[in-house]
PDB file of C-alpha atoms and ligand atoms in Angstrom:
ATOM      1  CA  MET T 262      11.996   9.098 -20.713  1.00  0.00           C
ATOM      2  CA  SER T 263       8.636   7.834 -19.524  1.00  0.00           C
ATOM      3  CA  PHE T 264       6.846   4.708 -20.421  1.00  0.00           C
ATOM      4  CA  PRO T 265       3.468   3.202 -19.359  1.00  0.00           C
ATOM      5  CA  VAL T 266       3.717   0.586 -16.580  1.00  0.00           C
ATOM      6  CA  ALA T 267       1.028  -2.142 -16.617  1.00  0.00           C
ATOM      7  CA  ALA T 268      -1.174  -2.273 -13.582  1.00  0.00           C
ATOM      8  CA  ARG T 269      -2.783  -5.663 -14.217  1.00  0.00           C
ATOM      9  CA  ALA T 270      -5.945  -6.826 -12.592  1.00  0.00           C
ATOM     10  CA  LYS T 271      -5.556  -9.315  -9.753  1.00  0.00           C
ATOM     11  CA  VAL T 272      -7.858 -12.341  -9.787  1.00  0.00           C
ATOM     12  CA  ASN T 273      -8.202 -14.589  -6.829  1.00  0.00           C
ATOM     13  CA  LEU T 274      -8.657 -18.063  -8.232  1.00  0.00           C
ATOM     14  CA  PHE T 275      -9.720 -19.170  -4.690  1.00  0.00           C
ATOM     15  CA  LEU T 276      -9.895 -17.394  -1.349  1.00  0.00           C
ATOM     16  CA  HIS T 277     -10.109 -19.128   1.993  1.00  0.00           C
ATOM     17  CA  VAL T 278     -10.498 -17.079   5.204  1.00  0.00           C
ATOM     18  CA  GLY T 279      -9.777 -17.825   8.811  1.00  0.00           C
ATOM     19  CA  ASP T 280     -10.941 -16.209  12.128  1.00  0.00           C
ATOM     20  CA  LYS T 281     -10.429 -12.502  12.594  1.00  0.00           C
ATOM     21  CA  ARG T 282      -7.056 -11.731  14.185  1.00  0.00           C
ATOM     22  CA  ALA T 283      -6.457  -9.344  17.005  1.00  0.00           C
ATOM     23  CA  ASP T 284      -5.369  -6.616  14.581  1.00  0.00           C
ATOM     24  CA  GLY T 285      -8.751  -6.665  12.947  1.00  0.00           C
ATOM     25  CA  PHE T 286      -7.520  -8.448   9.732  1.00  0.00           C
ATOM     26  CA  HIS T 287      -8.507 -12.003   8.690  1.00  0.00           C
ATOM     27  CA  PRO T 288      -5.864 -14.576   7.740  1.00  0.00           C
ATOM     28  CA  LEU T 289      -6.367 -15.916   4.279  1.00  0.00           C
ATOM     29  CA  GLN T 290      -5.073 -18.383   1.759  1.00  0.00           C
ATOM     30  CA  SER T 291      -5.414 -17.522  -1.928  1.00  0.00           C
ATOM     31  CA  LEU T 292      -4.013 -18.126  -5.422  1.00  0.00           C
ATOM     32  CA  ALA T 293      -3.660 -14.778  -7.207  1.00  0.00           C
ATOM     33  CA  VAL T 294      -3.128 -14.527 -10.992  1.00  0.00           C
ATOM     34  CA  PHE T 295      -2.749 -11.484 -13.242  1.00  0.00           C
ATOM     35  CA  PRO T 296      -4.649 -11.324 -16.548  1.00  0.00           C
ATOM     36  CA  GLU T 297      -3.508  -8.922 -19.319  1.00  0.00           C
ATOM     37  CA  ALA T 298      -6.487  -6.545 -18.626  1.00  0.00           C
ATOM     38  CA  GLY T 299      -5.503  -3.682 -16.418  1.00  0.00           C
ATOM     39  CA  ASP T 300      -4.850  -0.032 -15.846  1.00  0.00           C
ATOM     40  CA  THR T 301      -1.760   1.742 -16.989  1.00  0.00           C
ATOM     41  CA  LEU T 302       0.395   4.270 -15.112  1.00  0.00           C
ATOM     42  CA  THR T 303       2.989   6.658 -16.528  1.00  0.00           C
ATOM     43  CA  ALA T 304       5.661   8.439 -14.298  1.00  0.00           C
ATOM     44  CA  GLU T 305       7.547  11.510 -15.604  1.00  0.00           C
ATOM     45  CA  VAL T 306      10.104  13.770 -14.105  1.00  0.00           C
ATOM     46  CA  ALA T 307       8.550  16.799 -12.315  1.00  0.00           C
ATOM     47  CA  ASP T 308       9.360  19.049  -9.362  1.00  0.00           C
ATOM     48  CA  ALA T 309       6.024  18.458  -7.598  1.00  0.00           C
ATOM     49  CA  LEU T 310       4.005  15.249  -7.098  1.00  0.00           C
ATOM     50  CA  SER T 311       0.828  15.134  -9.166  1.00  0.00           C
ATOM     51  CA  LEU T 312      -1.759  12.684 -10.424  1.00  0.00           C
ATOM     52  CA  ASP T 313      -3.988  12.939 -13.549  1.00  0.00           C
ATOM     53  CA  VAL T 314      -6.587  10.225 -14.065  1.00  0.00           C
ATOM     54  CA  ASN T 315      -8.193   9.391 -17.418  1.00  0.00           C
ATOM     55  CA  GLY T 316      -9.919   6.369 -18.958  1.00  0.00           C
ATOM     56  CA  PRO T 317     -13.294   4.729 -18.868  1.00  0.00           C
ATOM     57  CA  PHE T 318     -13.485   4.538 -15.005  1.00  0.00           C
ATOM     58  CA  SER T 319     -11.751   7.737 -14.152  1.00  0.00           C
ATOM     59  CA  ALA T 320     -15.036   9.381 -13.010  1.00  0.00           C
ATOM     60  CA  ALA T 321     -15.358   6.907 -10.204  1.00  0.00           C
ATOM     61  CA  LEU T 322     -12.109   8.362  -8.722  1.00  0.00           C
ATOM     62  CA  ALA T 323     -13.025  12.066  -9.124  1.00  0.00           C
ATOM     63  CA  GLY T 324     -12.836  13.898  -5.794  1.00  0.00           C
ATOM     64  CA  ASP T 325     -10.531  11.178  -4.329  1.00  0.00           C
ATOM     65  CA  GLY T 326      -7.883  13.721  -3.278  1.00  0.00           C
ATOM     66  CA  ASP T 327      -5.884  11.082  -1.512  1.00  0.00           C
ATOM     67  CA  ASN T 328      -5.685   8.352  -4.140  1.00  0.00           C
ATOM     68  CA  LEU T 329      -3.750   5.242  -3.185  1.00  0.00           C
ATOM     69  CA  VAL T 330      -1.327   6.015  -5.957  1.00  0.00           C
ATOM     70  CA  LEU T 331      -0.330   9.291  -4.355  1.00  0.00           C
ATOM     71  CA  ARG T 332      -0.021   7.593  -1.005  1.00  0.00           C
ATOM     72  CA  ALA T 333       2.243   4.933  -2.555  1.00  0.00           C
ATOM     73  CA  ALA T 334       4.426   7.677  -4.072  1.00  0.00           C
ATOM     74  CA  ARG T 335       4.750   9.550  -0.836  1.00  0.00           C
ATOM     75  CA  ALA T 336       5.537   6.256   1.106  1.00  0.00           C
ATOM     76  CA  LEU T 337       8.420   5.614  -1.282  1.00  0.00           C
ATOM     77  CA  ALA T 338      10.175   9.002  -1.010  1.00  0.00           C
ATOM     78  CA  ALA T 339       9.361  12.733  -0.546  1.00  0.00           C
ATOM     79  CA  ARG T 340      10.024  13.670  -4.257  1.00  0.00           C
ATOM     80  CA  GLY T 341       8.174  14.987  -7.267  1.00  0.00           C
ATOM     81  CA  ALA T 342       6.784  13.214 -10.247  1.00  0.00           C
ATOM     82  CA  LYS T 343       3.976  13.672 -12.784  1.00  0.00           C
ATOM     83  CA  LEU T 344       1.792  10.558 -12.700  1.00  0.00           C
ATOM     84  CA  THR T 345      -0.829   9.722 -15.231  1.00  0.00           C
ATOM     85  CA  LEU T 346      -3.237   6.814 -14.578  1.00  0.00           C
ATOM     86  CA  THR T 347      -5.466   5.368 -17.217  1.00  0.00           C
ATOM     87  CA  LYS T 348      -8.274   3.703 -15.371  1.00  0.00           C
ATOM     88  CA  ASN T 349      -9.682   0.840 -17.402  1.00  0.00           C
ATOM     89  CA  LEU T 350     -10.828  -1.400 -14.508  1.00  0.00           C
ATOM     90  CA  PRO T 351     -13.955  -0.873 -12.439  1.00  0.00           C
ATOM     91  CA  VAL T 352     -13.311   0.610  -8.947  1.00  0.00           C
ATOM     92  CA  ALA T 353     -13.870  -1.357  -5.745  1.00  0.00           C
ATOM     93  CA  SER T 354     -14.527  -4.469  -7.711  1.00  0.00           C
ATOM     94  CA  GLY T 355     -12.466  -7.342  -6.210  1.00  0.00           C
ATOM     95  CA  ILE T 356      -9.801  -7.402  -8.850  1.00  0.00           C
ATOM     96  CA  GLY T 357      -7.336  -5.188  -7.084  1.00  0.00           C
ATOM     97  CA  GLY T 358      -7.531  -2.226  -9.377  1.00  0.00           C
ATOM     98  CA  GLY T 359      -6.454   0.366  -6.758  1.00  0.00           C
ATOM     99  CA  SER T 360      -3.854  -2.047  -5.351  1.00  0.00           C
ATOM    100  CA  ALA T 361      -2.418  -2.717  -8.870  1.00  0.00           C
ATOM    101  CA  ASP T 362      -2.195   1.063  -9.489  1.00  0.00           C
ATOM    102  CA  ALA T 363      -0.350   1.635  -6.235  1.00  0.00           C
ATOM    103  CA  ALA T 364       1.954  -1.257  -6.971  1.00  0.00           C
ATOM    104  CA  ALA T 365       2.673  -0.006 -10.487  1.00  0.00           C
ATOM    105  CA  CYS T 366       3.398   3.391  -8.992  1.00  0.00           C
ATOM    106  CA  LEU T 367       5.996   1.853  -6.644  1.00  0.00           C
ATOM    107  CA  ARG T 368       7.672   0.022  -9.542  1.00  0.00           C
ATOM    108  CA  ALA T 369       7.571   3.092 -11.850  1.00  0.00           C
ATOM    109  CA  LEU T 370       8.996   5.539  -9.269  1.00  0.00           C
ATOM    110  CA  ASN T 371      11.598   3.059  -8.130  1.00  0.00           C
ATOM    111  CA  ASP T 372      12.926   3.234 -11.705  1.00  0.00           C
ATOM    112  CA  LEU T 373      12.320   6.967 -12.312  1.00  0.00           C
ATOM    113  CA  TRP T 374      13.936   7.965  -9.055  1.00  0.00           C
ATOM    114  CA  ARG T 375      16.669   5.312  -9.451  1.00  0.00           C
ATOM    115  CA  LEU T 376      16.117   4.085  -5.887  1.00  0.00           C
ATOM    116  CA  GLY T 377      17.366   0.585  -6.609  1.00  0.00           C
ATOM    117  CA  HIS T 378      14.908  -1.150  -4.256  1.00  0.00           C
ATOM    118  CA  ASP T 379      14.506  -4.896  -4.970  1.00  0.00           C
ATOM    119  CA  GLU T 380      11.024  -6.536  -5.130  1.00  0.00           C
ATOM    120  CA  SER T 381      11.068  -7.475  -1.404  1.00  0.00           C
ATOM    121  CA  ALA T 382      11.832  -3.877  -0.389  1.00  0.00           C
ATOM    122  CA  LEU T 383       8.984  -2.593  -2.520  1.00  0.00           C
ATOM    123  CA  CYS T 384       6.676  -5.275  -1.054  1.00  0.00           C
ATOM    124  CA  ALA T 385       7.544  -4.082   2.520  1.00  0.00           C
ATOM    125  CA  VAL T 386       6.495  -0.493   1.514  1.00  0.00           C
ATOM    126  CA  ALA T 387       3.372  -1.998  -0.241  1.00  0.00           C
ATOM    127  CA  ALA T 388       2.307  -4.021   2.823  1.00  0.00           C
ATOM    128  CA  GLU T 389       1.966  -0.837   4.818  1.00  0.00           C
ATOM    129  CA  LEU T 390      -0.469   0.535   2.245  1.00  0.00           C
ATOM    130  CA  GLY T 391      -2.835  -2.379   1.787  1.00  0.00           C
ATOM    131  CA  SER T 392      -3.175  -6.102   2.076  1.00  0.00           C
ATOM    132  CA  ASP T 393      -3.315  -6.795  -1.746  1.00  0.00           C
ATOM    133  CA  ILE T 394      -0.558  -4.412  -2.862  1.00  0.00           C
ATOM    134  CA  PRO T 395       2.465  -6.719  -2.281  1.00  0.00           C
ATOM    135  CA  VAL T 396       1.160  -9.393  -4.642  1.00  0.00           C
ATOM    136  CA  CYS T 397       0.441  -6.659  -7.212  1.00  0.00           C
ATOM    137  CA  VAL T 398       4.158  -5.565  -6.968  1.00  0.00           C
ATOM    138  CA  ALA T 399       5.072  -9.083  -8.072  1.00  0.00           C
ATOM    139  CA  SER T 400       2.171  -9.118 -10.592  1.00  0.00           C
ATOM    140  CA  GLN T 401       2.846 -12.802 -11.285  1.00  0.00           C
ATOM    141  CA  PRO T 402       1.037 -15.883  -9.952  1.00  0.00           C
ATOM    142  CA  ARG T 403       1.590 -16.172  -6.149  1.00  0.00           C
ATOM    143  CA  TRP T 404       0.104 -18.040  -3.193  1.00  0.00           C
ATOM    144  CA  MET T 405      -1.098 -15.502  -0.669  1.00  0.00           C
ATOM    145  CA  GLU T 406      -1.213 -16.006   3.045  1.00  0.00           C
ATOM    146  CA  GLY T 407      -1.095 -13.902   6.231  1.00  0.00           C
ATOM    147  CA  ARG T 408      -3.432 -11.006   5.640  1.00  0.00           C
ATOM    148  CA  GLY T 409      -2.360 -11.200   1.901  1.00  0.00           C
ATOM    149  CA  GLU T 410       1.201  -9.965   2.240  1.00  0.00           C
ATOM    150  CA  VAL T 411       2.930 -13.351   2.780  1.00  0.00           C
ATOM    151  CA  LEU T 412       3.684 -14.548  -0.698  1.00  0.00           C
ATOM    152  CA  SER T 413       5.150 -17.710  -2.096  1.00  0.00           C
ATOM    153  CA  PRO T 414       5.871 -18.804  -5.647  1.00  0.00           C
ATOM    154  CA  VAL T 415       3.753 -20.978  -7.937  1.00  0.00           C
ATOM    155  CA  VAL T 416       5.847 -23.271 -10.184  1.00  0.00           C
ATOM    156  CA  SER T 417       3.828 -23.280 -13.338  1.00  0.00           C
ATOM    157  CA  LEU T 418       0.411 -22.404 -14.782  1.00  0.00           C
ATOM    158  CA  PRO T 419      -1.051 -22.960 -18.314  1.00  0.00           C
ATOM    159  CA  PRO T 420      -2.445 -20.003 -20.135  1.00  0.00           C
ATOM    160  CA  LEU T 421      -5.911 -19.136 -18.867  1.00  0.00           C
ATOM    161  CA  PRO T 422      -8.411 -17.599 -21.262  1.00  0.00           C
ATOM    162  CA  MET T 423     -10.512 -15.635 -18.845  1.00  0.00           C
ATOM    163  CA  LEU T 424     -13.751 -13.614 -18.979  1.00  0.00           C
ATOM    164  CA  LEU T 425     -14.098 -10.920 -16.352  1.00  0.00           C
ATOM    165  CA  VAL T 426     -17.600  -9.522 -15.629  1.00  0.00           C
ATOM    166  CA  ASN T 427     -18.653  -6.768 -13.282  1.00  0.00           C
ATOM    167  CA  PRO T 428     -22.362  -5.877 -12.885  1.00  0.00           C
ATOM    168  CA  GLY T 429     -21.596  -2.196 -12.136  1.00  0.00           C
ATOM    169  CA  VAL T 430     -21.929  -2.317  -8.352  1.00  0.00           C
ATOM    170  CA  ALA T 431     -19.033  -1.266  -6.053  1.00  0.00           C
ATOM    171  CA  VAL T 432     -18.568  -3.546  -2.984  1.00  0.00           C
ATOM    172  CA  PRO T 433     -16.393  -2.238  -0.167  1.00  0.00           C
ATOM    173  CA  THR T 434     -13.998  -4.968   1.036  1.00  0.00           C
ATOM    174  CA  ARG T 435     -14.564  -4.058   4.630  1.00  0.00           C
ATOM    175  CA  ASP T 436     -18.322  -4.579   4.418  1.00  0.00           C
ATOM    176  CA  VAL T 437     -17.859  -8.002   2.854  1.00  0.00           C
ATOM    177  CA  PHE T 438     -15.423  -9.168   5.628  1.00  0.00           C
ATOM    178  CA  SER T 439     -17.902  -7.808   8.266  1.00  0.00           C
ATOM    179  CA  ALA T 440     -20.798  -9.975   6.791  1.00  0.00           C
ATOM    180  CA  LEU T 441     -18.566 -13.043   6.604  1.00  0.00           C
ATOM    181  CA  GLN T 442     -19.953 -16.150   8.527  1.00  0.00           C
ATOM    182  CA  MET T 443     -18.790 -19.458   6.964  1.00  0.00           C
ATOM    183  CA  ARG T 444     -15.034 -19.793   6.812  1.00  0.00           C
ATOM    184  CA  SER T 445     -12.935 -22.527   5.218  1.00  0.00           C
ATOM    185  CA  GLY T 446      -9.998 -21.699   7.478  1.00  0.00           C
ATOM    186  CA  VAL T 447      -6.321 -21.368   6.482  1.00  0.00           C
ATOM    187  CA  GLU T 448      -4.942 -24.736   7.453  1.00  0.00           C
ATOM    188  CA  MET T 449      -4.795 -26.055   3.826  1.00  0.00           C
ATOM    189  CA  ARG T 450      -1.268 -27.364   2.955  1.00  0.00           C
ATOM    190  CA  LEU T 451      -0.624 -25.359  -0.116  1.00  0.00           C
ATOM    191  CA  PRO T 452       0.752 -27.453  -3.013  1.00  0.00           C
ATOM    192  CA  ARG T 453       3.924 -26.359  -4.930  1.00  0.00           C
ATOM    193  CA  GLY T 454       1.717 -25.187  -7.680  1.00  0.00           C
ATOM    194  CA  ARG T 455       3.040 -27.146 -10.691  1.00  0.00           C
ATOM    195  CA  PHE T 456      -0.198 -26.965 -12.737  1.00  0.00           C
ATOM    196  CA  ARG T 457       0.611 -28.720 -15.964  1.00  0.00           C
ATOM    197  CA  ASP T 458      -2.652 -27.960 -17.797  1.00  0.00           C
ATOM    198  CA  MET T 459      -6.124 -26.568 -17.287  1.00  0.00           C
ATOM    199  CA  ALA T 460      -7.490 -30.000 -16.056  1.00  0.00           C
ATOM    200  CA  ASP T 461      -4.810 -30.041 -13.372  1.00  0.00           C
ATOM    201  CA  LEU T 462      -5.710 -26.548 -12.162  1.00  0.00           C
ATOM    202  CA  LEU T 463      -9.476 -27.292 -12.244  1.00  0.00           C
ATOM    203  CA  ARG T 464      -8.971 -30.333 -10.025  1.00  0.00           C
ATOM    204  CA  PHE T 465      -7.521 -27.997  -7.421  1.00  0.00           C
ATOM    205  CA  LEU T 466      -9.998 -25.229  -7.829  1.00  0.00           C
ATOM    206  CA  ASP T 467     -13.017 -27.578  -7.616  1.00  0.00           C
ATOM    207  CA  ALA T 468     -11.953 -28.540  -4.136  1.00  0.00           C
ATOM    208  CA  SER T 469     -11.628 -24.885  -3.021  1.00  0.00           C
ATOM    209  CA  ARG T 470     -14.027 -21.880  -2.564  1.00  0.00           C
ATOM    210  CA  ASN T 471     -14.181 -18.143  -2.316  1.00  0.00           C
ATOM    211  CA  ASP T 472     -15.348 -17.602   1.240  1.00  0.00           C
ATOM    212  CA  LEU T 473     -16.242 -13.958   0.466  1.00  0.00           C
ATOM    213  CA  GLU T 474     -18.707 -14.935  -2.278  1.00  0.00           C
ATOM    214  CA  MET T 475     -21.610 -15.656   0.055  1.00  0.00           C
ATOM    215  CA  PRO T 476     -21.379 -12.428   2.104  1.00  0.00           C
ATOM    216  CA  ALA T 477     -20.753 -10.391  -1.044  1.00  0.00           C
ATOM    217  CA  ARG T 478     -23.915 -11.869  -2.606  1.00  0.00           C
ATOM    218  CA  LEU T 479     -25.931 -10.912   0.506  1.00  0.00           C
ATOM    219  CA  ILE T 480     -24.820  -7.352  -0.006  1.00  0.00           C
ATOM    220  CA  GLN T 481     -25.238  -7.364  -3.810  1.00  0.00           C
ATOM    221  CA  PRO T 482     -27.506 -10.170  -5.018  1.00  0.00           C
ATOM    222  CA  VAL T 483     -26.807  -9.266  -8.630  1.00  0.00           C
ATOM    223  CA  ILE T 484     -23.478 -11.186  -8.068  1.00  0.00           C
ATOM    224  CA  GLY T 485     -25.514 -14.418  -8.145  1.00  0.00           C
ATOM    225  CA  GLU T 486     -26.952 -13.410 -11.526  1.00  0.00           C
ATOM    226  CA  VAL T 487     -23.465 -12.819 -12.921  1.00  0.00           C
ATOM    227  CA  LEU T 488     -22.286 -16.251 -11.812  1.00  0.00           C
ATOM    228  CA  THR T 489     -25.379 -17.994 -13.198  1.00  0.00           C
ATOM    229  CA  ALA T 490     -24.879 -16.192 -16.557  1.00  0.00           C
ATOM    230  CA  LEU T 491     -21.153 -17.043 -16.642  1.00  0.00           C
ATOM    231  CA  SER T 492     -21.617 -20.786 -15.867  1.00  0.00           C
ATOM    232  CA  ALA T 493     -24.304 -20.980 -18.630  1.00  0.00           C
ATOM    233  CA  LEU T 494     -21.916 -19.669 -21.348  1.00  0.00           C
ATOM    234  CA  PRO T 495     -20.936 -22.222 -24.010  1.00  0.00           C
ATOM    235  CA  GLY T 496     -17.449 -23.482 -23.207  1.00  0.00           C
ATOM    236  CA  ALA T 497     -17.282 -22.121 -19.651  1.00  0.00           C
ATOM    237  CA  LEU T 498     -15.178 -24.571 -17.597  1.00  0.00           C
ATOM    238  CA  PHE T 499     -15.319 -22.838 -14.280  1.00  0.00           C
ATOM    239  CA  SER T 500     -16.667 -19.694 -12.794  1.00  0.00           C
ATOM    240  CA  ARG T 501     -16.232 -17.860  -9.437  1.00  0.00           C
ATOM    241  CA  MET T 502     -16.170 -14.451  -7.799  1.00  0.00           C
ATOM    242  CA  SER T 503     -12.724 -12.741  -7.331  1.00  0.00           C
ATOM    243  CA  GLY T 504     -11.639 -11.230  -4.055  1.00  0.00           C
ATOM    244  CA  SER T 505     -14.396  -9.453  -2.228  1.00  0.00           C
ATOM    245  CA  GLY T 506     -16.419  -8.915  -5.467  1.00  0.00           C
ATOM    246  CA  ALA T 507     -18.391  -7.942  -7.350  1.00  0.00           C
ATOM    247  CA  THR T 508     -16.251  -9.006 -10.366  1.00  0.00           C
ATOM    248  CA  CYS T 509     -16.592 -12.688 -11.346  1.00  0.00           C
ATOM    249  CA  PHE T 510     -14.499 -14.621 -13.804  1.00  0.00           C
ATOM    250  CA  ALA T 511     -14.989 -17.654 -15.982  1.00  0.00           C
ATOM    251  CA  LEU T 512     -12.243 -19.842 -17.543  1.00  0.00           C
ATOM    252  CA  PHE T 513     -12.419 -21.177 -21.117  1.00  0.00           C
ATOM    253  CA  PRO T 514     -10.550 -23.748 -23.054  1.00  0.00           C
ATOM    254  CA  ASP T 515      -9.252 -21.117 -25.659  1.00  0.00           C
ATOM    255  CA  ASP T 516      -9.258 -17.479 -26.510  1.00  0.00           C
ATOM    256  CA  GLU T 517     -11.752 -17.803 -29.325  1.00  0.00           C
ATOM    257  CA  CYS T 518     -14.281 -19.520 -27.114  1.00  0.00           C
ATOM    258  CA  CYS T 519     -13.755 -16.738 -24.495  1.00  0.00           C
ATOM    259  CA  GLN T 520     -14.285 -14.006 -27.108  1.00  0.00           C
ATOM    260  CA  ARG T 521     -17.425 -15.697 -28.427  1.00  0.00           C
ATOM    261  CA  ALA T 522     -18.792 -16.006 -24.866  1.00  0.00           C
ATOM    262  CA  ALA T 523     -18.058 -12.335 -24.158  1.00  0.00           C
ATOM    263  CA  LYS T 524     -19.998 -11.356 -27.245  1.00  0.00           C
ATOM    264  CA  LEU T 525     -22.952 -13.502 -26.416  1.00  0.00           C
ATOM    265  CA  LEU T 526     -23.098 -12.173 -22.848  1.00  0.00           C
ATOM    266  CA  GLY T 527     -22.837  -8.570 -24.133  1.00  0.00           C
ATOM    267  CA  GLU T 528     -25.831  -9.111 -26.329  1.00  0.00           C
ATOM    268  CA  GLY T 529     -28.036  -9.901 -23.366  1.00  0.00           C
ATOM    269  CA  LYS T 530     -26.722  -7.896 -20.462  1.00  0.00           C
ATOM    270  CA  ARG T 531     -26.417  -4.156 -20.913  1.00  0.00           C
ATOM    271  CA  GLY T 532     -24.457  -2.110 -18.488  1.00  0.00           C
ATOM    272  CA  TRP T 533     -22.215  -4.958 -17.350  1.00  0.00           C
ATOM    273  CA  TRP T 534     -18.513  -4.546 -17.726  1.00  0.00           C
ATOM    274  CA  ILE T 535     -17.414  -7.549 -19.771  1.00  0.00           C
ATOM    275  CA  ALA T 536     -13.684  -8.056 -20.452  1.00  0.00           C
ATOM    276  CA  PRO T 537     -12.354 -11.031 -22.343  1.00  0.00           C
ATOM    277  CA  THR T 538      -8.647 -11.453 -21.399  1.00  0.00           C
ATOM    278  CA  ARG T 539      -6.133 -14.112 -20.597  1.00  0.00           C
ATOM    279  CA  VAL T 540      -3.604 -14.971 -17.951  1.00  0.00           C
ATOM    280  CA  PRO T 541      -0.292 -15.716 -19.825  1.00  0.00           C
ATOM    281  CA  ALA T 542       1.305 -19.126 -19.345  1.00  0.00           C
ATOM    282  CA  TYR T 543       3.731 -18.979 -16.480  1.00  0.00           C
ATOM    283  CA  ASN T 544       6.775 -20.849 -15.450  1.00  0.00           C
ATOM    284  CA  ILE T 545       8.884 -19.774 -12.560  1.00  0.00           C
ATOM    285  CA  GLU T 546      12.118 -20.339 -14.515  1.00  0.00           C
ATOM    286  CA  GLN T 547      11.087 -17.824 -17.066  1.00  0.00           C
ATOM    287  CA  GLU T 548       9.985 -14.926 -14.771  1.00  0.00           C
ATOM    288  CA  SER T 549      11.354 -11.910 -16.572  1.00  0.00           C
ATOM    289  CA  PRO T 550      12.202  -8.453 -15.244  1.00  0.00           C
ATOM    290  CA  GLY T 551      10.905  -6.733 -18.291  1.00  0.00           C
ATOM    291  CA  ARG T 552       7.326  -7.977 -17.680  1.00  0.00           C
ATOM    292  CA  ASP T 553       5.679  -4.696 -16.571  1.00  0.00           C
ATOM    293  CA  ILE T 554       5.916  -2.611 -19.645  1.00  0.00           C
ATOM    294  CA  ALA T 555       2.335  -2.186 -20.897  1.00  0.00           C
ATOM    295  CA  PRO T 556       1.618  -3.250 -24.515  1.00  0.00           C
ATOM    296  CA  PRO T 557       1.311  -0.233 -26.856  1.00  0.00           C
TER     297      PRO T 557
HETATM  298  O1  LIG O 279      -5.761  -3.958   3.630  1.00  0.00           O
HETATM  299  P1  LIG O 279      -6.888  -3.338   3.047  1.00  0.00           P
HETATM  300  O2  LIG O 279      -6.963  -1.798   3.194  1.00  0.00           O
HETATM  301  O3  LIG O 279      -7.128  -3.717   1.563  1.00  0.00           O
HETATM  302  O4  LIG O 279      -8.219  -3.911   3.719  1.00  0.00           O
HETATM  303  C1  LIG O 279      -9.456  -3.277   3.643  1.00  0.00           C
HETATM  304  C2  LIG O 279     -10.370  -3.888   4.779  1.00  0.00           C
HETATM  305  O5  LIG O 279     -10.663  -5.230   4.501  1.00  0.00           O
HETATM  306  C3  LIG O 279      -9.685  -3.920   6.151  1.00  0.00           C
HETATM  307  O6  LIG O 279      -9.837  -2.774   6.878  1.00  0.00           O
HETATM  308  C4  LIG O 279     -10.402  -5.139   6.853  1.00  0.00           C
HETATM  309  O7  LIG O 279     -11.661  -4.767   7.334  1.00  0.00           O
HETATM  310  C5  LIG O 279     -10.665  -6.102   5.655  1.00  0.00           C
HETATM  311  N1  LIG O 279      -9.608  -7.108   5.522  1.00  0.00           N
HETATM  312  C6  LIG O 279      -9.588  -8.130   6.401  1.00  0.00           C
HETATM  313  N2  LIG O 279      -8.652  -9.132   6.237  1.00  0.00           N
HETATM  314  C7  LIG O 279      -7.742  -9.090   5.191  1.00  0.00           C
HETATM  315  C8  LIG O 279      -7.711  -8.074   4.333  1.00  0.00           C
HETATM  316  C9  LIG O 279      -8.714  -7.107   4.444  1.00  0.00           C
HETATM  317  O8  LIG O 279     -10.416  -8.235   7.302  1.00  0.00           O
HETATM  318  N3  LIG O 279      -6.827 -10.118   5.133  1.00  0.00           N
END
């Protein structure tokens, strides 16, 4: 029996960076959330390990013989499986698409191969593969620290109607970190994260930044255009770039408002990827193990 596992996009609501460490990575502080938009991955029993990619952004991965998904599978065990990835998210776009796919692969194969690893064991494998992959294993709101792999729980978040927009440019994470100058540092005392409503969350976000936004805009100035367009949309409460870009997000008071804004933006900007979605309401007491089955 195989079933699609959701590989949800990862959105950094804020991202503060500190000075480069001796190992070449930067320490960071972030709040990652997972909207419903995402890729899907299916794992089926097979003798050999294989990966088929389909979906609107599959072409961007053509010729990538050593996809992160295959590396994740091999890191888990030397066994076979037929993997199928439906690539709905733009590649190298700051919303952790590749990381979410690798994390979904770890979860799916853990089940298919009946390995019985718990989340922290999967996160340990994930951390070897990339800084953003452990948080994508959890695929639920988390504070991120360390180089991204040190995770702590958020208590509650309201539902977040969210518009994701990518201007169609790939921005390599490494290049953005290399161009980084201004850093907020990582000394903030992280709150417990009991965000009761949108206003509560916005108070926190207004006092934070994405340190990678400025260097990413230097590399791809079109990111500035996206942010200007997002903040001008009727009902937009807040807009910012996610991760190392170029995808930006805006938050809206309700889903209808978010859908209307997506339509309006789509009329003016051709060629931009525009995805209205939502981060479901979250409460740590209701975190459920059945969460990663993709909707049909
Ligand atoms: O861990 P990952 O492979 O996603 O990182 C890609 C690149 O981004 C790293 O090689 C490094 O240059 C940069 N990076 C960083 N600090 C982090 C995460 C990534 O400098 N915390």
